[in-house]
Amino acid sequence: MNVSELFHRLPLGTRPRLPGFDGATGWLNAEPLTPADLHGRVVLVDFWTFTCINWIRTLPYLRSWAATYGAHGVVVVGVHTPEFGLEHDVDSVRRAGRRFGIDHPVALDNDYAVWNAFANQYWPALYIADAEGRIRHEHFGEGGYERSEQVIRQLLAEAGAVGVPDHTPPVEPVGIEAPADWDDLRSPETYLGLAQAQGFASPGGGVFDQARVYAVPPHLDLNEWALNGNWTLGREEAVLNQANGRITLRFHARDVNLILAPQRDGSPVRFRVRLDGAPPDAATGADVDGDGTGVVREPRLYQLIRQSPPIGDRAFEIEFLDPGAAALCFTFG
């Protein structure tokens, strides 16, 4: 039995109530909200962090539900709980909100107080509360969109909403928001910081918080990665100390995404991408030009490769032409 089914079977009076947002460290797009402010509305609480590809791929559905049902009593409240240190920066969260077209209220949860109040453990996580403030549905991760919309419509009906549209317009995600090619996805999320790094194959392994020259071995197995050049490995990130350092990866997926940040003073970092040793051409991602070049200007998730079938094991390389780049985590689609 999943969590939503469990909630459905509980008597209404015993279902958990919306905890509220008292621990938020700030708000975007709204003054602070309380459960009392939201009484009478069907509330969708969306836990997110702006570099998370899984959350990014849920956004088209959240937008659709807000646009279709907002006038009938639905309100979306985002909770931005950072996974990485760079995601604590309010200006970066604000830029991400603008980039992704987020105009609903967002509670900033830098201290994890709201996260803990909900006993949440996932990005993304969706909690749906009825007009009386009772949580009636939960969904963690991508998918489950049809069931979530059914719950929204059911709770609107219970609240007495009238004139509710029969359905939302078809959702057709594009770009980085498009769903993963799950049938051909054989590479997992890959962290580059030593706290969670797996598959690191540079000879001698990683040394924490020390500048060191790393090399790429003659062969990489699937989902192994290596550094070339002078890097410092931290808890969350690999930081390039000298220009022309490289990250090499063996992967199997349609898309390659990488969380990147520019130099500490904000200076941009140029990069060049190669796929099996050649410019990616038609396989370039949204953040890469046809010749494989791009620029890191702000901390965020960069889409570097999007290829067409057939999908196979391939070698990916990114070379940074300037020092100071920070690389945190690969994700795939």
PDB file of C-alpha atoms in Angstrom, residues 13-239:
ATOM      1  CA  GLY A  13     -10.151  13.408  11.534  1.00  0.00           C
ATOM      2  CA  THR A  14      -6.976  11.342  11.877  1.00  0.00           C
ATOM      3  CA  ARG A  15      -5.164  12.456   8.738  1.00  0.00           C
ATOM      4  CA  PRO A  16      -1.988  14.526   9.264  1.00  0.00           C
ATOM      5  CA  ARG A  17      -2.393  18.264   9.027  1.00  0.00           C
ATOM      6  CA  LEU A  18      -0.330  20.765   7.056  1.00  0.00           C
ATOM      7  CA  PRO A  19       2.591  21.544   9.413  1.00  0.00           C
ATOM      8  CA  GLY A  20       3.095  25.097   8.211  1.00  0.00           C
ATOM      9  CA  PHE A  21       6.196  27.071   7.287  1.00  0.00           C
ATOM     10  CA  ASP A  22       7.247  28.716  10.563  1.00  0.00           C
ATOM     11  CA  GLY A  23      10.923  27.841  10.151  1.00  0.00           C
ATOM     12  CA  ALA A  24      11.311  29.434   6.706  1.00  0.00           C
ATOM     13  CA  THR A  25      14.329  31.753   6.476  1.00  0.00           C
ATOM     14  CA  GLY A  26      12.586  33.971   3.921  1.00  0.00           C
ATOM     15  CA  TRP A  27       9.981  34.063   1.171  1.00  0.00           C
ATOM     16  CA  LEU A  28       9.890  34.777  -2.545  1.00  0.00           C
ATOM     17  CA  ASN A  29       6.828  36.029  -4.445  1.00  0.00           C
ATOM     18  CA  ALA A  30       4.734  36.420  -1.270  1.00  0.00           C
ATOM     19  CA  GLU A  31       4.622  37.505   2.344  1.00  0.00           C
ATOM     20  CA  PRO A  32       5.014  34.644   4.855  1.00  0.00           C
ATOM     21  CA  LEU A  33       2.090  32.208   4.716  1.00  0.00           C
ATOM     22  CA  THR A  34       0.508  30.207   7.522  1.00  0.00           C
ATOM     23  CA  PRO A  35      -1.945  27.293   7.384  1.00  0.00           C
ATOM     24  CA  ALA A  36      -4.642  29.784   8.426  1.00  0.00           C
ATOM     25  CA  ASP A  37      -3.861  31.925   5.361  1.00  0.00           C
ATOM     26  CA  LEU A  38      -4.351  28.842   3.194  1.00  0.00           C
ATOM     27  CA  HIS A  39      -7.578  27.630   4.814  1.00  0.00           C
ATOM     28  CA  GLY A  40     -10.241  26.951   2.213  1.00  0.00           C
ATOM     29  CA  ARG A  41      -7.703  26.302  -0.539  1.00  0.00           C
ATOM     30  CA  VAL A  42      -6.388  23.038  -1.948  1.00  0.00           C
ATOM     31  CA  VAL A  43      -2.659  23.389  -1.265  1.00  0.00           C
ATOM     32  CA  LEU A  44       0.154  21.779  -3.263  1.00  0.00           C
ATOM     33  CA  VAL A  45       3.416  21.928  -1.307  1.00  0.00           C
ATOM     34  CA  ASP A  46       6.377  21.350  -3.633  1.00  0.00           C
ATOM     35  CA  PHE A  47       9.799  20.628  -2.084  1.00  0.00           C
ATOM     36  CA  TRP A  48      12.577  21.515  -4.511  1.00  0.00           C
ATOM     37  CA  THR A  49      16.176  22.547  -4.917  1.00  0.00           C
ATOM     38  CA  PHE A  50      17.175  24.412  -8.032  1.00  0.00           C
ATOM     39  CA  THR A  51      19.894  22.097  -9.381  1.00  0.00           C
ATOM     40  CA  CYS A  52      17.732  18.942  -9.133  1.00  0.00           C
ATOM     41  CA  ILE A  53      16.965  17.449 -12.565  1.00  0.00           C
ATOM     42  CA  ASN A  54      14.186  15.280 -11.140  1.00  0.00           C
ATOM     43  CA  TRP A  55      12.395  18.367  -9.814  1.00  0.00           C
ATOM     44  CA  ILE A  56      12.980  20.279 -13.051  1.00  0.00           C
ATOM     45  CA  ARG A  57      11.185  17.514 -14.967  1.00  0.00           C
ATOM     46  CA  THR A  58       8.082  17.855 -12.718  1.00  0.00           C
ATOM     47  CA  LEU A  59       7.725  21.585 -13.337  1.00  0.00           C
ATOM     48  CA  PRO A  60       5.534  21.451 -16.477  1.00  0.00           C
ATOM     49  CA  TYR A  61       2.862  19.605 -14.475  1.00  0.00           C
ATOM     50  CA  LEU A  62       2.966  22.002 -11.531  1.00  0.00           C
ATOM     51  CA  ARG A  63       2.605  24.928 -13.918  1.00  0.00           C
ATOM     52  CA  SER A  64      -0.282  23.233 -15.688  1.00  0.00           C
ATOM     53  CA  TRP A  65      -2.158  22.504 -12.461  1.00  0.00           C
ATOM     54  CA  ALA A  66      -1.647  26.050 -11.202  1.00  0.00           C
ATOM     55  CA  ALA A  67      -2.836  27.554 -14.502  1.00  0.00           C
ATOM     56  CA  THR A  68      -5.867  25.245 -14.829  1.00  0.00           C
ATOM     57  CA  TYR A  69      -7.066  25.052 -11.236  1.00  0.00           C
ATOM     58  CA  GLY A  70      -5.671  28.184  -9.594  1.00  0.00           C
ATOM     59  CA  ALA A  71      -8.834  30.202 -10.174  1.00  0.00           C
ATOM     60  CA  HIS A  72     -10.890  27.398  -8.597  1.00  0.00           C
ATOM     61  CA  GLY A  73      -9.081  27.174  -5.277  1.00  0.00           C
ATOM     62  CA  VAL A  74      -5.675  25.562  -5.836  1.00  0.00           C
ATOM     63  CA  VAL A  75      -2.505  27.246  -4.604  1.00  0.00           C
ATOM     64  CA  VAL A  76       1.054  25.981  -5.076  1.00  0.00           C
ATOM     65  CA  VAL A  77       3.568  26.711  -2.318  1.00  0.00           C
ATOM     66  CA  GLY A  78       7.175  25.893  -3.106  1.00  0.00           C
ATOM     67  CA  VAL A  79       9.676  25.016  -0.387  1.00  0.00           C
ATOM     68  CA  HIS A  80      13.266  25.467  -1.509  1.00  0.00           C
ATOM     69  CA  THR A  81      15.458  23.262   0.683  1.00  0.00           C
ATOM     70  CA  PRO A  82      19.069  23.279  -0.573  1.00  0.00           C
ATOM     71  CA  GLU A  83      21.029  20.097  -1.178  1.00  0.00           C
ATOM     72  CA  PHE A  84      24.348  21.844  -1.873  1.00  0.00           C
ATOM     73  CA  GLY A  85      25.970  24.826  -0.207  1.00  0.00           C
ATOM     74  CA  LEU A  86      25.687  26.980  -3.323  1.00  0.00           C
ATOM     75  CA  GLU A  87      21.903  26.556  -3.218  1.00  0.00           C
ATOM     76  CA  HIS A  88      21.676  28.563   0.023  1.00  0.00           C
ATOM     77  CA  ASP A  89      22.253  31.775  -1.924  1.00  0.00           C
ATOM     78  CA  VAL A  90      18.966  33.664  -2.166  1.00  0.00           C
ATOM     79  CA  ASP A  91      19.909  35.505  -5.359  1.00  0.00           C
ATOM     80  CA  SER A  92      20.657  32.182  -7.050  1.00  0.00           C
ATOM     81  CA  VAL A  93      17.273  30.801  -5.959  1.00  0.00           C
ATOM     82  CA  ARG A  94      15.587  33.962  -7.224  1.00  0.00           C
ATOM     83  CA  ARG A  95      17.328  33.667 -10.613  1.00  0.00           C
ATOM     84  CA  ALA A  96      16.294  30.028 -10.846  1.00  0.00           C
ATOM     85  CA  GLY A  97      12.713  30.999 -10.109  1.00  0.00           C
ATOM     86  CA  ARG A  98      12.736  33.504 -12.943  1.00  0.00           C
ATOM     87  CA  ARG A  99      14.416  31.053 -15.322  1.00  0.00           C
ATOM     88  CA  PHE A 100      11.805  28.375 -14.640  1.00  0.00           C
ATOM     89  CA  GLY A 101       8.827  30.734 -14.608  1.00  0.00           C
ATOM     90  CA  ILE A 102       7.965  30.239 -10.927  1.00  0.00           C
ATOM     91  CA  ASP A 103       5.567  32.937  -9.751  1.00  0.00           C
ATOM     92  CA  HIS A 104       3.912  31.076  -6.864  1.00  0.00           C
ATOM     93  CA  PRO A 105       4.985  31.641  -3.228  1.00  0.00           C
ATOM     94  CA  VAL A 106       8.277  30.006  -2.264  1.00  0.00           C
ATOM     95  CA  ALA A 107       9.422  29.436   1.316  1.00  0.00           C
ATOM     96  CA  LEU A 108      13.217  29.496   1.649  1.00  0.00           C
ATOM     97  CA  ASP A 109      14.190  26.612   3.910  1.00  0.00           C
ATOM     98  CA  ASN A 110      17.947  27.036   4.387  1.00  0.00           C
ATOM     99  CA  ASP A 111      17.809  25.618   7.937  1.00  0.00           C
ATOM    100  CA  TYR A 112      15.713  22.557   6.948  1.00  0.00           C
ATOM    101  CA  ALA A 113      13.062  23.560   9.484  1.00  0.00           C
ATOM    102  CA  VAL A 114      10.144  23.133   7.064  1.00  0.00           C
ATOM    103  CA  TRP A 115      11.700  19.948   5.665  1.00  0.00           C
ATOM    104  CA  ASN A 116      11.837  18.496   9.179  1.00  0.00           C
ATOM    105  CA  ALA A 117       8.328  19.695  10.059  1.00  0.00           C
ATOM    106  CA  PHE A 118       7.028  17.649   7.118  1.00  0.00           C
ATOM    107  CA  ALA A 119       9.427  14.776   7.935  1.00  0.00           C
ATOM    108  CA  ASN A 120      10.395  15.015   4.278  1.00  0.00           C
ATOM    109  CA  GLN A 121      13.281  13.033   2.777  1.00  0.00           C
ATOM    110  CA  TYR A 122      13.123  13.677  -0.969  1.00  0.00           C
ATOM    111  CA  TRP A 123      13.601  16.113  -3.847  1.00  0.00           C
ATOM    112  CA  PRO A 124      11.147  16.555  -5.374  1.00  0.00           C
ATOM    113  CA  ALA A 125       8.297  15.868  -2.967  1.00  0.00           C
ATOM    114  CA  LEU A 126       4.664  16.833  -3.445  1.00  0.00           C
ATOM    115  CA  TYR A 127       2.174  17.095  -0.581  1.00  0.00           C
ATOM    116  CA  ILE A 128      -1.477  17.894  -1.328  1.00  0.00           C
ATOM    117  CA  ALA A 129      -3.707  19.230   1.460  1.00  0.00           C
ATOM    118  CA  ASP A 130      -7.466  19.664   1.347  1.00  0.00           C
ATOM    119  CA  ALA A 131      -9.365  22.853   2.130  1.00  0.00           C
ATOM    120  CA  GLU A 132      -9.361  21.962   5.837  1.00  0.00           C
ATOM    121  CA  GLY A 133      -5.582  21.652   5.923  1.00  0.00           C
ATOM    122  CA  ARG A 134      -5.402  17.845   6.017  1.00  0.00           C
ATOM    123  CA  ILE A 135      -2.669  16.210   3.937  1.00  0.00           C
ATOM    124  CA  ARG A 136      -4.464  13.816   1.622  1.00  0.00           C
ATOM    125  CA  HIS A 137      -1.767  12.782  -0.848  1.00  0.00           C
ATOM    126  CA  GLU A 138       2.016  12.503  -1.103  1.00  0.00           C
ATOM    127  CA  HIS A 139       4.238  11.728  -4.065  1.00  0.00           C
ATOM    128  CA  PHE A 140       8.024  11.523  -4.074  1.00  0.00           C
ATOM    129  CA  GLY A 141      10.153  11.854  -7.190  1.00  0.00           C
ATOM    130  CA  GLU A 142       8.973  12.104 -10.772  1.00  0.00           C
ATOM    131  CA  GLY A 143       5.789  10.593 -12.177  1.00  0.00           C
ATOM    132  CA  GLY A 144       2.406   9.947 -10.611  1.00  0.00           C
ATOM    133  CA  TYR A 145       0.989  12.980 -12.404  1.00  0.00           C
ATOM    134  CA  GLU A 146      -2.362  11.452 -13.335  1.00  0.00           C
ATOM    135  CA  ARG A 147      -3.016  10.299  -9.774  1.00  0.00           C
ATOM    136  CA  SER A 148      -1.964  13.664  -8.329  1.00  0.00           C
ATOM    137  CA  GLU A 149      -4.334  15.490 -10.656  1.00  0.00           C
ATOM    138  CA  GLN A 150      -7.154  13.121  -9.694  1.00  0.00           C
ATOM    139  CA  VAL A 151      -6.567  14.029  -6.051  1.00  0.00           C
ATOM    140  CA  ILE A 152      -6.573  17.750  -6.867  1.00  0.00           C
ATOM    141  CA  ARG A 153      -9.911  17.443  -8.655  1.00  0.00           C
ATOM    142  CA  GLN A 154     -11.385  15.314  -5.859  1.00  0.00           C
ATOM    143  CA  LEU A 155     -10.380  17.832  -3.191  1.00  0.00           C
ATOM    144  CA  LEU A 156     -11.757  20.736  -5.225  1.00  0.00           C
ATOM    145  CA  ALA A 157     -15.075  18.883  -5.507  1.00  0.00           C
ATOM    146  CA  GLU A 158     -15.113  18.262  -1.750  1.00  0.00           C
ATOM    147  CA  ALA A 159     -14.492  21.977  -1.209  1.00  0.00           C
ATOM    148  CA  GLY A 160     -17.506  22.851  -3.373  1.00  0.00           C
ATOM    149  CA  ALA A 161     -15.597  24.376  -6.285  1.00  0.00           C
ATOM    150  CA  VAL A 162     -17.744  24.996  -9.355  1.00  0.00           C
ATOM    151  CA  GLY A 163     -16.897  25.386 -13.022  1.00  0.00           C
ATOM    152  CA  VAL A 164     -13.731  23.313 -12.703  1.00  0.00           C
ATOM    153  CA  PRO A 165     -12.356  22.404 -16.161  1.00  0.00           C
ATOM    154  CA  ASP A 166     -12.708  18.748 -17.108  1.00  0.00           C
ATOM    155  CA  HIS A 167      -8.955  18.365 -17.550  1.00  0.00           C
ATOM    156  CA  THR A 168      -5.728  20.247 -18.088  1.00  0.00           C
ATOM    157  CA  PRO A 169      -4.413  20.882 -21.589  1.00  0.00           C
ATOM    158  CA  PRO A 170      -1.887  18.256 -22.748  1.00  0.00           C
ATOM    159  CA  VAL A 171       1.480  18.723 -21.048  1.00  0.00           C
ATOM    160  CA  GLU A 172       4.337  18.515 -23.536  1.00  0.00           C
ATOM    161  CA  PRO A 173       7.654  19.126 -21.736  1.00  0.00           C
ATOM    162  CA  VAL A 174      10.566  20.317 -23.861  1.00  0.00           C
ATOM    163  CA  GLY A 175      14.254  21.038 -23.386  1.00  0.00           C
ATOM    164  CA  ILE A 176      15.757  20.157 -20.042  1.00  0.00           C
ATOM    165  CA  GLU A 177      12.219  19.618 -18.655  1.00  0.00           C
ATOM    166  CA  ALA A 178      11.570  16.671 -20.980  1.00  0.00           C
ATOM    167  CA  PRO A 179      11.262  13.304 -19.228  1.00  0.00           C
ATOM    168  CA  ALA A 180      14.253  11.002 -19.176  1.00  0.00           C
ATOM    169  CA  ASP A 181      14.675   8.225 -21.704  1.00  0.00           C
ATOM    170  CA  TRP A 182      14.215   5.627 -18.973  1.00  0.00           C
ATOM    171  CA  ASP A 183      14.615   2.640 -21.314  1.00  0.00           C
ATOM    172  CA  ASP A 184      18.152   3.711 -22.214  1.00  0.00           C
ATOM    173  CA  LEU A 185      19.257   5.222 -18.890  1.00  0.00           C
ATOM    174  CA  ARG A 186      22.036   3.150 -17.333  1.00  0.00           C
ATOM    175  CA  SER A 187      24.088   5.842 -15.602  1.00  0.00           C
ATOM    176  CA  PRO A 188      23.247   6.948 -12.038  1.00  0.00           C
ATOM    177  CA  GLU A 189      23.567  10.352 -10.407  1.00  0.00           C
ATOM    178  CA  THR A 190      27.323  10.813  -9.965  1.00  0.00           C
ATOM    179  CA  TYR A 191      28.699  13.099  -7.236  1.00  0.00           C
ATOM    180  CA  LEU A 192      32.174  14.597  -7.658  1.00  0.00           C
ATOM    181  CA  GLY A 193      32.686  15.728  -4.060  1.00  0.00           C
ATOM    182  CA  LEU A 194      34.400  13.196  -1.834  1.00  0.00           C
ATOM    183  CA  ALA A 195      31.497  12.993   0.615  1.00  0.00           C
ATOM    184  CA  GLN A 196      29.462  10.959  -1.907  1.00  0.00           C
ATOM    185  CA  ALA A 197      31.816  10.247  -4.806  1.00  0.00           C
ATOM    186  CA  GLN A 198      31.583   6.871  -6.511  1.00  0.00           C
ATOM    187  CA  GLY A 199      33.307   5.560  -9.602  1.00  0.00           C
ATOM    188  CA  PHE A 200      36.338   7.887  -9.303  1.00  0.00           C
ATOM    189  CA  ALA A 201      39.105   6.250 -11.334  1.00  0.00           C
ATOM    190  CA  SER A 202      42.048   8.669 -11.375  1.00  0.00           C
ATOM    191  CA  PRO A 203      45.187   6.758 -10.254  1.00  0.00           C
ATOM    192  CA  GLY A 204      45.891   7.172  -6.543  1.00  0.00           C
ATOM    193  CA  GLY A 205      42.303   8.142  -5.690  1.00  0.00           C
ATOM    194  CA  GLY A 206      41.156  11.462  -4.312  1.00  0.00           C
ATOM    195  CA  VAL A 207      42.789  13.572  -1.606  1.00  0.00           C
ATOM    196  CA  PHE A 208      40.518  15.810   0.437  1.00  0.00           C
ATOM    197  CA  ASP A 209      41.030  19.577   0.375  1.00  0.00           C
ATOM    198  CA  GLN A 210      44.503  19.540  -1.192  1.00  0.00           C
ATOM    199  CA  ALA A 211      45.595  20.803  -4.595  1.00  0.00           C
ATOM    200  CA  ARG A 212      46.786  17.809  -6.569  1.00  0.00           C
ATOM    201  CA  VAL A 213      47.518  16.881 -10.188  1.00  0.00           C
ATOM    202  CA  TYR A 214      45.224  14.087 -11.351  1.00  0.00           C
ATOM    203  CA  ALA A 215      45.330  11.957 -14.504  1.00  0.00           C
ATOM    204  CA  VAL A 216      42.878   9.948 -16.591  1.00  0.00           C
ATOM    205  CA  PRO A 217      43.669   6.211 -16.792  1.00  0.00           C
ATOM    206  CA  PRO A 218      43.975   4.489 -20.183  1.00  0.00           C
ATOM    207  CA  HIS A 219      40.537   2.875 -19.802  1.00  0.00           C
ATOM    208  CA  LEU A 220      37.303   3.781 -18.031  1.00  0.00           C
ATOM    209  CA  ASP A 221      34.519   1.287 -17.375  1.00  0.00           C
ATOM    210  CA  LEU A 222      30.883   2.333 -17.659  1.00  0.00           C
ATOM    211  CA  ASN A 223      30.025   4.961 -15.004  1.00  0.00           C
ATOM    212  CA  GLU A 224      33.624   5.561 -14.029  1.00  0.00           C
ATOM    213  CA  TRP A 225      35.034   9.096 -14.178  1.00  0.00           C
ATOM    214  CA  ALA A 226      38.422  10.748 -13.780  1.00  0.00           C
ATOM    215  CA  LEU A 227      40.091  14.137 -13.519  1.00  0.00           C
ATOM    216  CA  ASN A 228      43.007  15.501 -15.508  1.00  0.00           C
ATOM    217  CA  GLY A 229      44.947  18.546 -14.310  1.00  0.00           C
ATOM    218  CA  ASN A 230      45.335  20.401 -11.035  1.00  0.00           C
ATOM    219  CA  TRP A 231      42.195  20.060  -8.904  1.00  0.00           C
ATOM    220  CA  THR A 232      41.133  20.349  -5.271  1.00  0.00           C
ATOM    221  CA  LEU A 233      38.505  17.857  -4.149  1.00  0.00           C
ATOM    222  CA  GLY A 234      36.169  19.121  -1.450  1.00  0.00           C
ATOM    223  CA  ARG A 235      33.242  17.584   0.347  1.00  0.00           C
ATOM    224  CA  GLU A 236      30.732  18.651  -2.342  1.00  0.00           C
ATOM    225  CA  GLU A 237      32.766  19.709  -5.355  1.00  0.00           C
ATOM    226  CA  ALA A 238      35.871  19.405  -7.476  1.00  0.00           C
ATOM    227  CA  VAL A 239      37.487  22.831  -8.053  1.00  0.00           C
TER     228      VAL A 239
END
